[in-house]
């Protein structure tokens, strides 16, 4: 699907690199099909040397050479970058934005023209090709465009289609979720230390327990409640631990955390949209 496409990345930071790595690692395209830009010359040099892709400090050059343009700069400079390349953007190119909180209509407003746009909310785990990315298509994006975006983001984990109006919820769950899980792993490791394990051993056990439980659920396709029932024997240790977790309100706390992060995403998104669409007259 990406065989004859030139793919450009504006911004070759953490996310840009993770996607370049995923595409090449999955043999979805060849290094000569990828071009990226960045303001940091040492960053470009490192990416060029490591992946054999093209790199330039000129954003416009990337857009001109690309069929698919991935906007991978920070949301705060999105307006500046889109305005800079706007003249070279048109409906022949697919534009994929991964900027958190930047709505599709704000990007169109910055470019001051209609574009084939797709917005994606990935999470940091794309850096180890186990990310989850939610893909929302704009009004001019075709089915084929959406499938191309899916191919790109499946190369760094799992992706799914979603309506743009739900991207704040995605930010609250999977976008912010790695932070919650890091905290849970850290807390489990503390618990291990409390009951006599070394810190190192406790961290290995905690992290692999999270990894293994997630993998088991995904591979078996079973509901987590059913798997939980499978590992709780009558009068046993797991049910005693679960009882304590429920007393501590772990389920309610996680629901509250996702809800509050979703609300925060809405507030930040509104501020961002205001900033992006506030053109000087
Ligand atoms: N990281 C995550 O977990 C995550 C998750 C979901 C979505 N996202 C989104 O992904 C996007 C990229 O995030 P990131 O973590 O990859 O950020 P990053 O590591 O800071 O990468 C952005 C790169 O763009 C460069 N840059 C700055 N100004 C530029 C310009 N005018 N033209 C071209 N390049 C420029 C930056 O250089 P300087 O460092 O010198 O500014 C940096 O190297 C953001 O919009 C973010 O919201 C990130």
PDB file of C-alpha atoms and ligand atoms in Angstrom:
ATOM      1  CA  UNK A   1       0.000   0.000   0.000  1.00  0.00           C
ATOM      2  CA  UNK A   2       2.878   2.406   0.736  1.00  0.00           C
ATOM      3  CA  UNK A   3       5.167   0.938  -1.930  1.00  0.00           C
ATOM      4  CA  UNK A   4       4.961   3.877  -4.354  1.00  0.00           C
ATOM      5  CA  UNK A   5       4.478   6.614  -1.794  1.00  0.00           C
ATOM      6  CA  UNK A   6       6.927   9.214  -0.582  1.00  0.00           C
ATOM      7  CA  UNK A   7       6.420   9.824   3.118  1.00  0.00           C
ATOM      8  CA  UNK A   8       7.558  13.054   4.757  1.00  0.00           C
ATOM      9  CA  UNK A   9       7.893  13.884   8.428  1.00  0.00           C
ATOM     10  CA  UNK A  10       7.862  17.476   9.630  1.00  0.00           C
ATOM     11  CA  UNK A  11       9.646  17.055  12.956  1.00  0.00           C
ATOM     12  CA  UNK A  12      12.040  14.179  13.539  1.00  0.00           C
ATOM     13  CA  UNK A  13      11.707  13.948  17.317  1.00  0.00           C
ATOM     14  CA  UNK A  14      10.540  11.018  19.443  1.00  0.00           C
ATOM     15  CA  UNK A  15       7.375  10.350  17.481  1.00  0.00           C
ATOM     16  CA  UNK A  16       8.853  11.019  14.043  1.00  0.00           C
ATOM     17  CA  UNK A  17      11.696   8.635  14.741  1.00  0.00           C
ATOM     18  CA  UNK A  18       9.415   5.956  16.210  1.00  0.00           C
ATOM     19  CA  UNK A  19       7.297   6.002  13.044  1.00  0.00           C
ATOM     20  CA  UNK A  20      10.316   5.939  10.728  1.00  0.00           C
ATOM     21  CA  UNK A  21      11.690   3.007  12.711  1.00  0.00           C
ATOM     22  CA  UNK A  22       8.355   1.158  12.596  1.00  0.00           C
ATOM     23  CA  UNK A  23       7.910   1.639   8.850  1.00  0.00           C
ATOM     24  CA  UNK A  24      11.424   0.413   8.049  1.00  0.00           C
ATOM     25  CA  UNK A  25      11.415  -2.387  10.618  1.00  0.00           C
ATOM     26  CA  UNK A  26       8.112  -3.673   9.191  1.00  0.00           C
ATOM     27  CA  UNK A  27       9.490  -3.421   5.620  1.00  0.00           C
ATOM     28  CA  UNK A  28       6.513  -1.253   4.690  1.00  0.00           C
ATOM     29  CA  UNK A  29       8.718   1.077   2.701  1.00  0.00           C
ATOM     30  CA  UNK A  30      12.347   1.632   1.790  1.00  0.00           C
ATOM     31  CA  UNK A  31      14.581   4.331   3.346  1.00  0.00           C
ATOM     32  CA  UNK A  32      14.623   6.283   0.056  1.00  0.00           C
ATOM     33  CA  UNK A  33      10.832   6.709   0.322  1.00  0.00           C
ATOM     34  CA  UNK A  34      11.207   8.675   3.573  1.00  0.00           C
ATOM     35  CA  UNK A  35      12.253  12.273   4.045  1.00  0.00           C
ATOM     36  CA  UNK A  36      12.187  14.230   7.281  1.00  0.00           C
ATOM     37  CA  UNK A  37      12.884  17.749   8.470  1.00  0.00           C
ATOM     38  CA  UNK A  38      13.874  19.188  11.795  1.00  0.00           C
ATOM     39  CA  UNK A  39      15.335  22.407  13.143  1.00  0.00           C
ATOM     40  CA  UNK A  40      18.101  20.491  14.924  1.00  0.00           C
ATOM     41  CA  UNK A  41      20.895  19.575  12.509  1.00  0.00           C
ATOM     42  CA  UNK A  42      22.452  17.023  14.876  1.00  0.00           C
ATOM     43  CA  UNK A  43      19.100  15.288  15.133  1.00  0.00           C
ATOM     44  CA  UNK A  44      18.793  15.108  11.333  1.00  0.00           C
ATOM     45  CA  UNK A  45      22.318  13.770  11.032  1.00  0.00           C
ATOM     46  CA  UNK A  46      21.610  11.022  13.576  1.00  0.00           C
ATOM     47  CA  UNK A  47      18.363   9.989  11.860  1.00  0.00           C
ATOM     48  CA  UNK A  48      19.977  10.021   8.413  1.00  0.00           C
ATOM     49  CA  UNK A  49      22.887   7.892   9.621  1.00  0.00           C
ATOM     50  CA  UNK A  50      20.793   5.432  11.576  1.00  0.00           C
ATOM     51  CA  UNK A  51      17.988   4.844   9.085  1.00  0.00           C
ATOM     52  CA  UNK A  52      19.414   5.870   5.711  1.00  0.00           C
ATOM     53  CA  UNK A  53      16.469   8.223   5.086  1.00  0.00           C
ATOM     54  CA  UNK A  54      16.697  11.705   3.592  1.00  0.00           C
ATOM     55  CA  UNK A  55      16.807  14.680   5.940  1.00  0.00           C
ATOM     56  CA  UNK A  56      16.635  18.423   5.450  1.00  0.00           C
ATOM     57  CA  UNK A  57      16.168  21.567   7.488  1.00  0.00           C
ATOM     58  CA  UNK A  58      13.592  22.813   4.932  1.00  0.00           C
ATOM     59  CA  UNK A  59      10.015  21.871   5.789  1.00  0.00           C
ATOM     60  CA  UNK A  60       8.774  23.013   2.372  1.00  0.00           C
ATOM     61  CA  UNK A  61      11.198  20.606   0.671  1.00  0.00           C
ATOM     62  CA  UNK A  62       9.705  17.712   2.630  1.00  0.00           C
ATOM     63  CA  UNK A  63       6.161  18.661   1.657  1.00  0.00           C
ATOM     64  CA  UNK A  64       7.071  19.099  -2.022  1.00  0.00           C
ATOM     65  CA  UNK A  65       8.680  15.651  -2.170  1.00  0.00           C
ATOM     66  CA  UNK A  66       5.947  13.785  -0.255  1.00  0.00           C
ATOM     67  CA  UNK A  67       2.622  12.110  -1.058  1.00  0.00           C
ATOM     68  CA  UNK A  68       1.954  11.646   2.658  1.00  0.00           C
ATOM     69  CA  UNK A  69       3.016  14.361   5.097  1.00  0.00           C
ATOM     70  CA  UNK A  70       3.133  13.560   8.817  1.00  0.00           C
ATOM     71  CA  UNK A  71       2.947  16.644  11.033  1.00  0.00           C
ATOM     72  CA  UNK A  72       5.083  15.558  13.998  1.00  0.00           C
ATOM     73  CA  UNK A  73       6.045  18.865  15.577  1.00  0.00           C
ATOM     74  CA  UNK A  74       4.837  20.086  18.976  1.00  0.00           C
ATOM     75  CA  UNK A  75       1.295  21.495  19.020  1.00  0.00           C
ATOM     76  CA  UNK A  76       2.583  24.939  20.048  1.00  0.00           C
ATOM     77  CA  UNK A  77       4.429  25.411  16.753  1.00  0.00           C
ATOM     78  CA  UNK A  78       1.893  23.706  14.507  1.00  0.00           C
ATOM     79  CA  UNK A  79       0.433  27.016  13.338  1.00  0.00           C
ATOM     80  CA  UNK A  80       3.861  28.363  12.359  1.00  0.00           C
ATOM     81  CA  UNK A  81       4.801  25.153  10.518  1.00  0.00           C
ATOM     82  CA  UNK A  82       1.493  24.739   8.657  1.00  0.00           C
ATOM     83  CA  UNK A  83       1.553  28.372   7.570  1.00  0.00           C
ATOM     84  CA  UNK A  84       5.148  27.945   6.393  1.00  0.00           C
ATOM     85  CA  UNK A  85       4.319  24.973   4.146  1.00  0.00           C
ATOM     86  CA  UNK A  86       0.728  25.935   3.221  1.00  0.00           C
ATOM     87  CA  UNK A  87       1.566  26.965  -0.343  1.00  0.00           C
ATOM     88  CA  UNK A  88       2.909  23.476  -1.103  1.00  0.00           C
ATOM     89  CA  UNK A  89      -0.054  21.657   0.424  1.00  0.00           C
ATOM     90  CA  UNK A  90      -3.002  20.651  -1.753  1.00  0.00           C
ATOM     91  CA  UNK A  91      -5.695  17.979  -2.045  1.00  0.00           C
ATOM     92  CA  UNK A  92      -3.293  15.586  -3.823  1.00  0.00           C
ATOM     93  CA  UNK A  93      -1.398  15.028  -0.565  1.00  0.00           C
ATOM     94  CA  UNK A  94      -2.531  13.179   2.521  1.00  0.00           C
ATOM     95  CA  UNK A  95      -1.716  15.121   5.692  1.00  0.00           C
ATOM     96  CA  UNK A  96      -1.563  13.206   8.972  1.00  0.00           C
ATOM     97  CA  UNK A  97      -1.310  15.222  12.178  1.00  0.00           C
ATOM     98  CA  UNK A  98      -0.286  13.574  15.433  1.00  0.00           C
ATOM     99  CA  UNK A  99      -0.253  16.831  17.421  1.00  0.00           C
ATOM    100  CA  UNK A 100      -2.131  16.377  20.676  1.00  0.00           C
ATOM    101  CA  UNK A 101      -5.146  18.626  21.036  1.00  0.00           C
ATOM    102  CA  UNK A 102      -4.976  20.210  17.587  1.00  0.00           C
ATOM    103  CA  UNK A 103      -8.340  19.788  15.808  1.00  0.00           C
ATOM    104  CA  UNK A 104      -8.502  19.094  12.083  1.00  0.00           C
ATOM    105  CA  UNK A 105     -10.446  22.272  11.346  1.00  0.00           C
ATOM    106  CA  UNK A 106      -7.735  24.336  13.070  1.00  0.00           C
ATOM    107  CA  UNK A 107      -5.112  22.885  10.700  1.00  0.00           C
ATOM    108  CA  UNK A 108      -7.318  23.716   7.694  1.00  0.00           C
ATOM    109  CA  UNK A 109      -7.765  27.211   9.092  1.00  0.00           C
ATOM    110  CA  UNK A 110      -3.971  27.651   9.378  1.00  0.00           C
ATOM    111  CA  UNK A 111      -3.437  26.397   5.814  1.00  0.00           C
ATOM    112  CA  UNK A 112      -6.394  28.518   4.639  1.00  0.00           C
ATOM    113  CA  UNK A 113      -7.485  25.795   2.226  1.00  0.00           C
ATOM    114  CA  UNK A 114      -9.248  22.436   2.087  1.00  0.00           C
ATOM    115  CA  UNK A 115      -6.958  19.465   2.679  1.00  0.00           C
ATOM    116  CA  UNK A 116      -7.067  15.683   2.938  1.00  0.00           C
ATOM    117  CA  UNK A 117      -6.485  15.461   6.660  1.00  0.00           C
ATOM    118  CA  UNK A 118      -6.266  12.686   9.193  1.00  0.00           C
ATOM    119  CA  UNK A 119      -5.690  13.197  12.909  1.00  0.00           C
ATOM    120  CA  UNK A 120      -4.071  10.481  14.973  1.00  0.00           C
ATOM    121  CA  UNK A 121      -3.590  10.201  18.714  1.00  0.00           C
ATOM    122  CA  UNK A 122      -0.784   7.716  19.338  1.00  0.00           C
ATOM    123  CA  UNK A 123       0.846   7.024  22.692  1.00  0.00           C
ATOM    124  CA  UNK A 124       4.477   6.912  23.792  1.00  0.00           C
ATOM    125  CA  UNK A 125       4.610   3.109  23.495  1.00  0.00           C
ATOM    126  CA  UNK A 126       4.966   3.487  19.710  1.00  0.00           C
ATOM    127  CA  UNK A 127       8.665   3.913  20.567  1.00  0.00           C
ATOM    128  CA  UNK A 128       8.786   0.165  21.346  1.00  0.00           C
ATOM    129  CA  UNK A 129       6.271  -0.683  18.582  1.00  0.00           C
ATOM    130  CA  UNK A 130       3.554  -1.472  21.118  1.00  0.00           C
ATOM    131  CA  UNK A 131       1.676   1.788  20.916  1.00  0.00           C
ATOM    132  CA  UNK A 132      -2.030   2.236  20.441  1.00  0.00           C
ATOM    133  CA  UNK A 133      -3.177   4.920  18.005  1.00  0.00           C
ATOM    134  CA  UNK A 134      -6.665   6.279  17.397  1.00  0.00           C
ATOM    135  CA  UNK A 135      -7.245   7.487  13.822  1.00  0.00           C
ATOM    136  CA  UNK A 136      -9.856  10.106  12.923  1.00  0.00           C
ATOM    137  CA  UNK A 137     -10.468  11.032   9.300  1.00  0.00           C
ATOM    138  CA  UNK A 138     -11.251  14.552   8.121  1.00  0.00           C
ATOM    139  CA  UNK A 139     -13.996  15.331   5.609  1.00  0.00           C
ATOM    140  CA  UNK A 140     -11.804  14.912   2.498  1.00  0.00           C
ATOM    141  CA  UNK A 141      -9.927  11.774   3.599  1.00  0.00           C
ATOM    142  CA  UNK A 142     -10.895   8.703   1.571  1.00  0.00           C
ATOM    143  CA  UNK A 143     -11.147   5.083   2.698  1.00  0.00           C
ATOM    144  CA  UNK A 144      -7.789   4.459   1.019  1.00  0.00           C
ATOM    145  CA  UNK A 145      -6.242   7.390   2.946  1.00  0.00           C
ATOM    146  CA  UNK A 146      -7.550   5.949   6.202  1.00  0.00           C
ATOM    147  CA  UNK A 147      -6.132   2.533   5.332  1.00  0.00           C
ATOM    148  CA  UNK A 148      -2.752   4.119   4.549  1.00  0.00           C
ATOM    149  CA  UNK A 149      -2.765   5.819   7.944  1.00  0.00           C
ATOM    150  CA  UNK A 150      -3.697   2.506   9.555  1.00  0.00           C
ATOM    151  CA  UNK A 151      -0.813   0.778   7.784  1.00  0.00           C
ATOM    152  CA  UNK A 152       1.603   3.418   9.123  1.00  0.00           C
ATOM    153  CA  UNK A 153       0.373   3.267  12.727  1.00  0.00           C
ATOM    154  CA  UNK A 154      -0.040  -0.519  12.787  1.00  0.00           C
ATOM    155  CA  UNK A 155       3.712  -0.623  12.131  1.00  0.00           C
ATOM    156  CA  UNK A 156       4.231   0.744  15.658  1.00  0.00           C
ATOM    157  CA  UNK A 157       1.522  -1.188  17.499  1.00  0.00           C
ATOM    158  CA  UNK A 158      -2.242  -1.349  17.181  1.00  0.00           C
ATOM    159  CA  UNK A 159      -4.486   1.253  15.604  1.00  0.00           C
ATOM    160  CA  UNK A 160      -8.215   1.772  15.410  1.00  0.00           C
ATOM    161  CA  UNK A 161     -10.605   4.224  13.773  1.00  0.00           C
ATOM    162  CA  UNK A 162     -12.543   6.644  15.916  1.00  0.00           C
ATOM    163  CA  UNK A 163     -14.596   9.803  15.522  1.00  0.00           C
ATOM    164  CA  UNK A 164     -12.594  12.986  16.104  1.00  0.00           C
ATOM    165  CA  UNK A 165     -15.021  14.020  18.865  1.00  0.00           C
ATOM    166  CA  UNK A 166     -13.738  11.076  20.953  1.00  0.00           C
ATOM    167  CA  UNK A 167     -10.037  11.965  20.759  1.00  0.00           C
ATOM    168  CA  UNK A 168     -10.117  13.698  24.168  1.00  0.00           C
ATOM    169  CA  UNK A 169     -11.371  10.420  25.638  1.00  0.00           C
ATOM    170  CA  UNK A 170      -8.540   8.628  23.817  1.00  0.00           C
ATOM    171  CA  UNK A 171      -6.073  11.105  25.336  1.00  0.00           C
ATOM    172  CA  UNK A 172      -7.536  10.398  28.790  1.00  0.00           C
ATOM    173  CA  UNK A 173      -7.264   6.614  28.379  1.00  0.00           C
ATOM    174  CA  UNK A 174      -4.476   5.423  26.078  1.00  0.00           C
ATOM    175  CA  UNK A 175      -2.647   8.740  25.564  1.00  0.00           C
ATOM    176  CA  UNK A 176      -2.145   9.313  29.285  1.00  0.00           C
ATOM    177  CA  UNK A 177      -2.466   5.630  30.180  1.00  0.00           C
ATOM    178  CA  UNK A 178       1.231   4.714  30.096  1.00  0.00           C
ATOM    179  CA  UNK A 179       1.741   7.136  33.012  1.00  0.00           C
ATOM    180  CA  UNK A 180      -0.930   5.325  35.031  1.00  0.00           C
ATOM    181  CA  UNK A 181       0.621   1.949  34.321  1.00  0.00           C
ATOM    182  CA  UNK A 182       4.135   3.186  35.197  1.00  0.00           C
ATOM    183  CA  UNK A 183       2.736   4.341  38.533  1.00  0.00           C
ATOM    184  CA  UNK A 184       1.035   0.973  39.085  1.00  0.00           C
ATOM    185  CA  UNK A 185       4.267  -0.896  38.275  1.00  0.00           C
ATOM    186  CA  UNK A 186       6.231   1.385  40.605  1.00  0.00           C
ATOM    187  CA  UNK A 187       3.672   0.827  43.370  1.00  0.00           C
ATOM    188  CA  UNK A 188       3.730  -2.960  42.883  1.00  0.00           C
ATOM    189  CA  UNK A 189       7.525  -2.862  43.078  1.00  0.00           C
ATOM    190  CA  UNK A 190       7.288  -0.868  46.332  1.00  0.00           C
ATOM    191  CA  UNK A 191       4.944  -3.540  47.598  1.00  0.00           C
ATOM    192  CA  UNK A 192       7.429  -6.240  46.629  1.00  0.00           C
ATOM    193  CA  UNK A 193      10.157  -4.439  48.566  1.00  0.00           C
ATOM    194  CA  UNK A 194       7.809  -4.128  51.548  1.00  0.00           C
ATOM    195  CA  UNK A 195       7.345  -7.914  51.631  1.00  0.00           C
ATOM    196  CA  UNK A 196      11.083  -8.576  51.350  1.00  0.00           C
ATOM    197  CA  UNK A 197      12.031  -8.679  47.658  1.00  0.00           C
ATOM    198  CA  UNK A 198      14.944  -6.706  46.249  1.00  0.00           C
ATOM    199  CA  UNK A 199      14.008  -3.588  44.267  1.00  0.00           C
ATOM    200  CA  UNK A 200      15.435  -5.031  41.050  1.00  0.00           C
ATOM    201  CA  UNK A 201      13.610  -8.340  41.381  1.00  0.00           C
ATOM    202  CA  UNK A 202      10.388  -6.568  42.343  1.00  0.00           C
ATOM    203  CA  UNK A 203      10.545  -4.321  39.252  1.00  0.00           C
ATOM    204  CA  UNK A 204      11.097  -7.295  36.938  1.00  0.00           C
ATOM    205  CA  UNK A 205       8.170  -9.124  38.522  1.00  0.00           C
ATOM    206  CA  UNK A 206       5.857  -6.104  38.475  1.00  0.00           C
ATOM    207  CA  UNK A 207       6.578  -5.083  34.885  1.00  0.00           C
ATOM    208  CA  UNK A 208       6.394  -8.606  33.481  1.00  0.00           C
ATOM    209  CA  UNK A 209       3.189  -9.265  35.373  1.00  0.00           C
ATOM    210  CA  UNK A 210       1.591  -6.258  33.647  1.00  0.00           C
ATOM    211  CA  UNK A 211       3.041  -7.267  30.270  1.00  0.00           C
ATOM    212  CA  UNK A 212       2.031 -10.916  30.653  1.00  0.00           C
ATOM    213  CA  UNK A 213      -1.486 -10.152  31.864  1.00  0.00           C
ATOM    214  CA  UNK A 214      -2.099  -7.771  28.934  1.00  0.00           C
ATOM    215  CA  UNK A 215      -0.656 -10.269  26.453  1.00  0.00           C
ATOM    216  CA  UNK A 216      -2.747 -13.107  27.877  1.00  0.00           C
ATOM    217  CA  UNK A 217      -5.920 -11.053  27.563  1.00  0.00           C
ATOM    218  CA  UNK A 218      -5.119  -9.976  24.000  1.00  0.00           C
ATOM    219  CA  UNK A 219      -4.045 -13.426  22.816  1.00  0.00           C
ATOM    220  CA  UNK A 220      -6.914 -15.371  24.396  1.00  0.00           C
ATOM    221  CA  UNK A 221      -9.499 -12.730  23.528  1.00  0.00           C
ATOM    222  CA  UNK A 222     -11.096 -13.403  26.922  1.00  0.00           C
ATOM    223  CA  UNK A 223     -12.784 -10.718  28.999  1.00  0.00           C
ATOM    224  CA  UNK A 224     -10.467  -9.530  31.816  1.00  0.00           C
ATOM    225  CA  UNK A 225     -13.186 -10.339  34.363  1.00  0.00           C
ATOM    226  CA  UNK A 226     -13.183 -13.992  33.245  1.00  0.00           C
ATOM    227  CA  UNK A 227      -9.362 -14.175  33.458  1.00  0.00           C
ATOM    228  CA  UNK A 228      -9.514 -12.591  36.910  1.00  0.00           C
ATOM    229  CA  UNK A 229     -11.984 -15.276  37.992  1.00  0.00           C
ATOM    230  CA  UNK A 230      -9.622 -17.942  36.617  1.00  0.00           C
ATOM    231  CA  UNK A 231      -6.782 -16.836  38.888  1.00  0.00           C
ATOM    232  CA  UNK A 232      -8.819 -16.413  42.069  1.00  0.00           C
ATOM    233  CA  UNK A 233      -9.227 -19.682  43.925  1.00  0.00           C
ATOM    234  CA  UNK A 234     -11.682 -19.951  46.826  1.00  0.00           C
ATOM    235  CA  UNK A 235     -10.165 -18.638  50.053  1.00  0.00           C
ATOM    236  CA  UNK A 236      -6.881 -17.990  48.209  1.00  0.00           C
ATOM    237  CA  UNK A 237      -4.332 -15.197  48.001  1.00  0.00           C
ATOM    238  CA  UNK A 238      -5.567 -13.384  44.869  1.00  0.00           C
ATOM    239  CA  UNK A 239      -9.108 -12.876  46.172  1.00  0.00           C
ATOM    240  CA  UNK A 240      -7.674 -11.512  49.431  1.00  0.00           C
ATOM    241  CA  UNK A 241      -5.565  -9.023  47.459  1.00  0.00           C
ATOM    242  CA  UNK A 242      -8.489  -8.100  45.192  1.00  0.00           C
ATOM    243  CA  UNK A 243     -10.703  -7.433  48.204  1.00  0.00           C
ATOM    244  CA  UNK A 244      -8.118  -4.934  49.477  1.00  0.00           C
ATOM    245  CA  UNK A 245      -7.847  -3.274  46.054  1.00  0.00           C
ATOM    246  CA  UNK A 246     -11.628  -2.832  45.930  1.00  0.00           C
ATOM    247  CA  UNK A 247     -11.617  -1.405  49.481  1.00  0.00           C
ATOM    248  CA  UNK A 248      -9.011   1.117  48.287  1.00  0.00           C
ATOM    249  CA  UNK A 249     -11.290   2.087  45.398  1.00  0.00           C
ATOM    250  CA  UNK A 250      -8.809   1.202  42.664  1.00  0.00           C
ATOM    251  CA  UNK A 251     -11.528   0.791  40.017  1.00  0.00           C
ATOM    252  CA  UNK A 252     -13.251   4.073  40.896  1.00  0.00           C
ATOM    253  CA  UNK A 253      -9.898   5.862  41.079  1.00  0.00           C
ATOM    254  CA  UNK A 254      -8.917   4.686  37.587  1.00  0.00           C
ATOM    255  CA  UNK A 255     -12.305   5.719  36.171  1.00  0.00           C
ATOM    256  CA  UNK A 256     -11.913   9.131  37.825  1.00  0.00           C
ATOM    257  CA  UNK A 257      -8.366   9.480  36.476  1.00  0.00           C
ATOM    258  CA  UNK A 258      -9.427   8.818  32.874  1.00  0.00           C
ATOM    259  CA  UNK A 259     -12.423  11.134  33.250  1.00  0.00           C
ATOM    260  CA  UNK A 260     -10.370  14.014  34.666  1.00  0.00           C
ATOM    261  CA  UNK A 261      -7.629  13.562  32.034  1.00  0.00           C
ATOM    262  CA  UNK A 262     -10.314  13.634  29.315  1.00  0.00           C
ATOM    263  CA  UNK A 263     -11.689  16.901  30.712  1.00  0.00           C
ATOM    264  CA  UNK A 264      -8.172  18.343  30.902  1.00  0.00           C
ATOM    265  CA  UNK A 265      -7.599  17.374  27.268  1.00  0.00           C
ATOM    266  CA  UNK A 266     -10.786  19.261  26.303  1.00  0.00           C
ATOM    267  CA  UNK A 267      -9.603  22.395  28.122  1.00  0.00           C
ATOM    268  CA  UNK A 268      -6.115  22.250  26.583  1.00  0.00           C
ATOM    269  CA  UNK A 269      -7.611  21.545  23.139  1.00  0.00           C
ATOM    270  CA  UNK A 270      -9.894  24.592  23.368  1.00  0.00           C
ATOM    271  CA  UNK A 271      -6.908  26.777  24.317  1.00  0.00           C
ATOM    272  CA  UNK A 272      -4.889  25.316  21.451  1.00  0.00           C
ATOM    273  CA  UNK A 273      -7.686  25.856  18.919  1.00  0.00           C
ATOM    274  CA  UNK A 274      -8.059  29.433  20.077  1.00  0.00           C
ATOM    275  CA  UNK A 275      -4.363  30.020  19.632  1.00  0.00           C
ATOM    276  CA  UNK A 276      -4.215  28.285  16.221  1.00  0.00           C
ATOM    277  CA  UNK A 277      -7.198  30.010  14.669  1.00  0.00           C
ATOM    278  CA  UNK A 278      -6.367  33.450  16.014  1.00  0.00           C
ATOM    279  CA  UNK A 279      -5.039  34.909  12.717  1.00  0.00           C
ATOM    280  CA  UNK A 280      -3.675  38.408  12.676  1.00  0.00           C
ATOM    281  CA  UNK A 281      -5.915  40.480  10.422  1.00  0.00           C
TER     282      UNK A 281
HETATM  283  N1  LIG B   1       5.522  11.943  22.816  1.00  0.00           N
HETATM  284  C1  LIG B   1       4.291  11.419  23.015  1.00  0.00           C
HETATM  285  O1  LIG B   1       4.051  10.589  23.869  1.00  0.00           O
HETATM  286  C2  LIG B   1       3.153  11.869  22.124  1.00  0.00           C
HETATM  287  C3  LIG B   1       1.922  11.183  22.202  1.00  0.00           C
HETATM  288  C4  LIG B   1       0.894  11.592  21.351  1.00  0.00           C
HETATM  289  C5  LIG B   1       1.078  12.643  20.474  1.00  0.00           C
HETATM  290  N2  LIG B   1       2.276  13.276  20.452  1.00  0.00           N
HETATM  291  C6  LIG B   1       2.430  14.413  19.545  1.00  0.00           C
HETATM  292  O2  LIG B   1       3.477  14.137  18.643  1.00  0.00           O
HETATM  293  C7  LIG B   1       4.085  15.362  18.260  1.00  0.00           C
HETATM  294  C8  LIG B   1       5.580  15.197  18.348  1.00  0.00           C
HETATM  295  O3  LIG B   1       5.905  14.871  19.690  1.00  0.00           O
HETATM  296  P1  LIG B   1       7.377  14.394  20.056  1.00  0.00           P
HETATM  297  O4  LIG B   1       7.291  13.805  21.407  1.00  0.00           O
HETATM  298  O5  LIG B   1       7.950  13.602  18.931  1.00  0.00           O
HETATM  299  O6  LIG B   1       8.112  15.830  20.124  1.00  0.00           O
HETATM  300  P2  LIG B   1       9.655  16.136  19.924  1.00  0.00           P
HETATM  301  O7  LIG B   1      10.479  14.967  20.351  1.00  0.00           O
HETATM  302  O8  LIG B   1       9.907  17.481  20.539  1.00  0.00           O
HETATM  303  O9  LIG B   1       9.792  16.259  18.324  1.00  0.00           O
HETATM  304  C9  LIG B   1       9.495  17.393  17.580  1.00  0.00           C
HETATM  305  C10 LIG B   1      10.737  17.753  16.769  1.00  0.00           C
HETATM  306  O10 LIG B   1      10.395  18.837  15.908  1.00  0.00           O
HETATM  307  C11 LIG B   1      11.479  19.774  15.953  1.00  0.00           C
HETATM  308  N3  LIG B   1      11.032  21.085  15.518  1.00  0.00           N
HETATM  309  C12 LIG B   1      10.836  22.227  16.255  1.00  0.00           C
HETATM  310  N4  LIG B   1      10.463  23.234  15.458  1.00  0.00           N
HETATM  311  C13 LIG B   1      10.442  22.743  14.185  1.00  0.00           C
HETATM  312  C14 LIG B   1      10.124  23.325  12.936  1.00  0.00           C
HETATM  313  N5  LIG B   1       9.756  24.598  12.811  1.00  0.00           N
HETATM  314  N6  LIG B   1      10.214  22.530  11.838  1.00  0.00           N
HETATM  315  C15 LIG B   1      10.595  21.222  11.928  1.00  0.00           C
HETATM  316  N7  LIG B   1      10.894  20.637  13.106  1.00  0.00           N
HETATM  317  C16 LIG B   1      10.813  21.375  14.220  1.00  0.00           C
HETATM  318  C17 LIG B   1      11.879  19.732  17.409  1.00  0.00           C
HETATM  319  O11 LIG B   1      13.125  20.367  17.634  1.00  0.00           O
HETATM  320  P3  LIG B   1      13.338  21.117  19.067  1.00  0.00           P
HETATM  321  O12 LIG B   1      13.387  20.037  20.082  1.00  0.00           O
HETATM  322  O13 LIG B   1      14.634  21.844  18.905  1.00  0.00           O
HETATM  323  O14 LIG B   1      12.158  22.028  19.254  1.00  0.00           O
HETATM  324  C18 LIG B   1      11.900  18.234  17.650  1.00  0.00           C
HETATM  325  O15 LIG B   1      13.098  17.651  17.220  1.00  0.00           O
HETATM  326  C19 LIG B   1       3.528  16.453  19.175  1.00  0.00           C
HETATM  327  O16 LIG B   1       2.619  17.256  18.479  1.00  0.00           O
HETATM  328  C20 LIG B   1       2.824  15.689  20.261  1.00  0.00           C
HETATM  329  O17 LIG B   1       1.662  16.357  20.732  1.00  0.00           O
HETATM  330  C21 LIG B   1       3.322  12.919  21.235  1.00  0.00           C
END
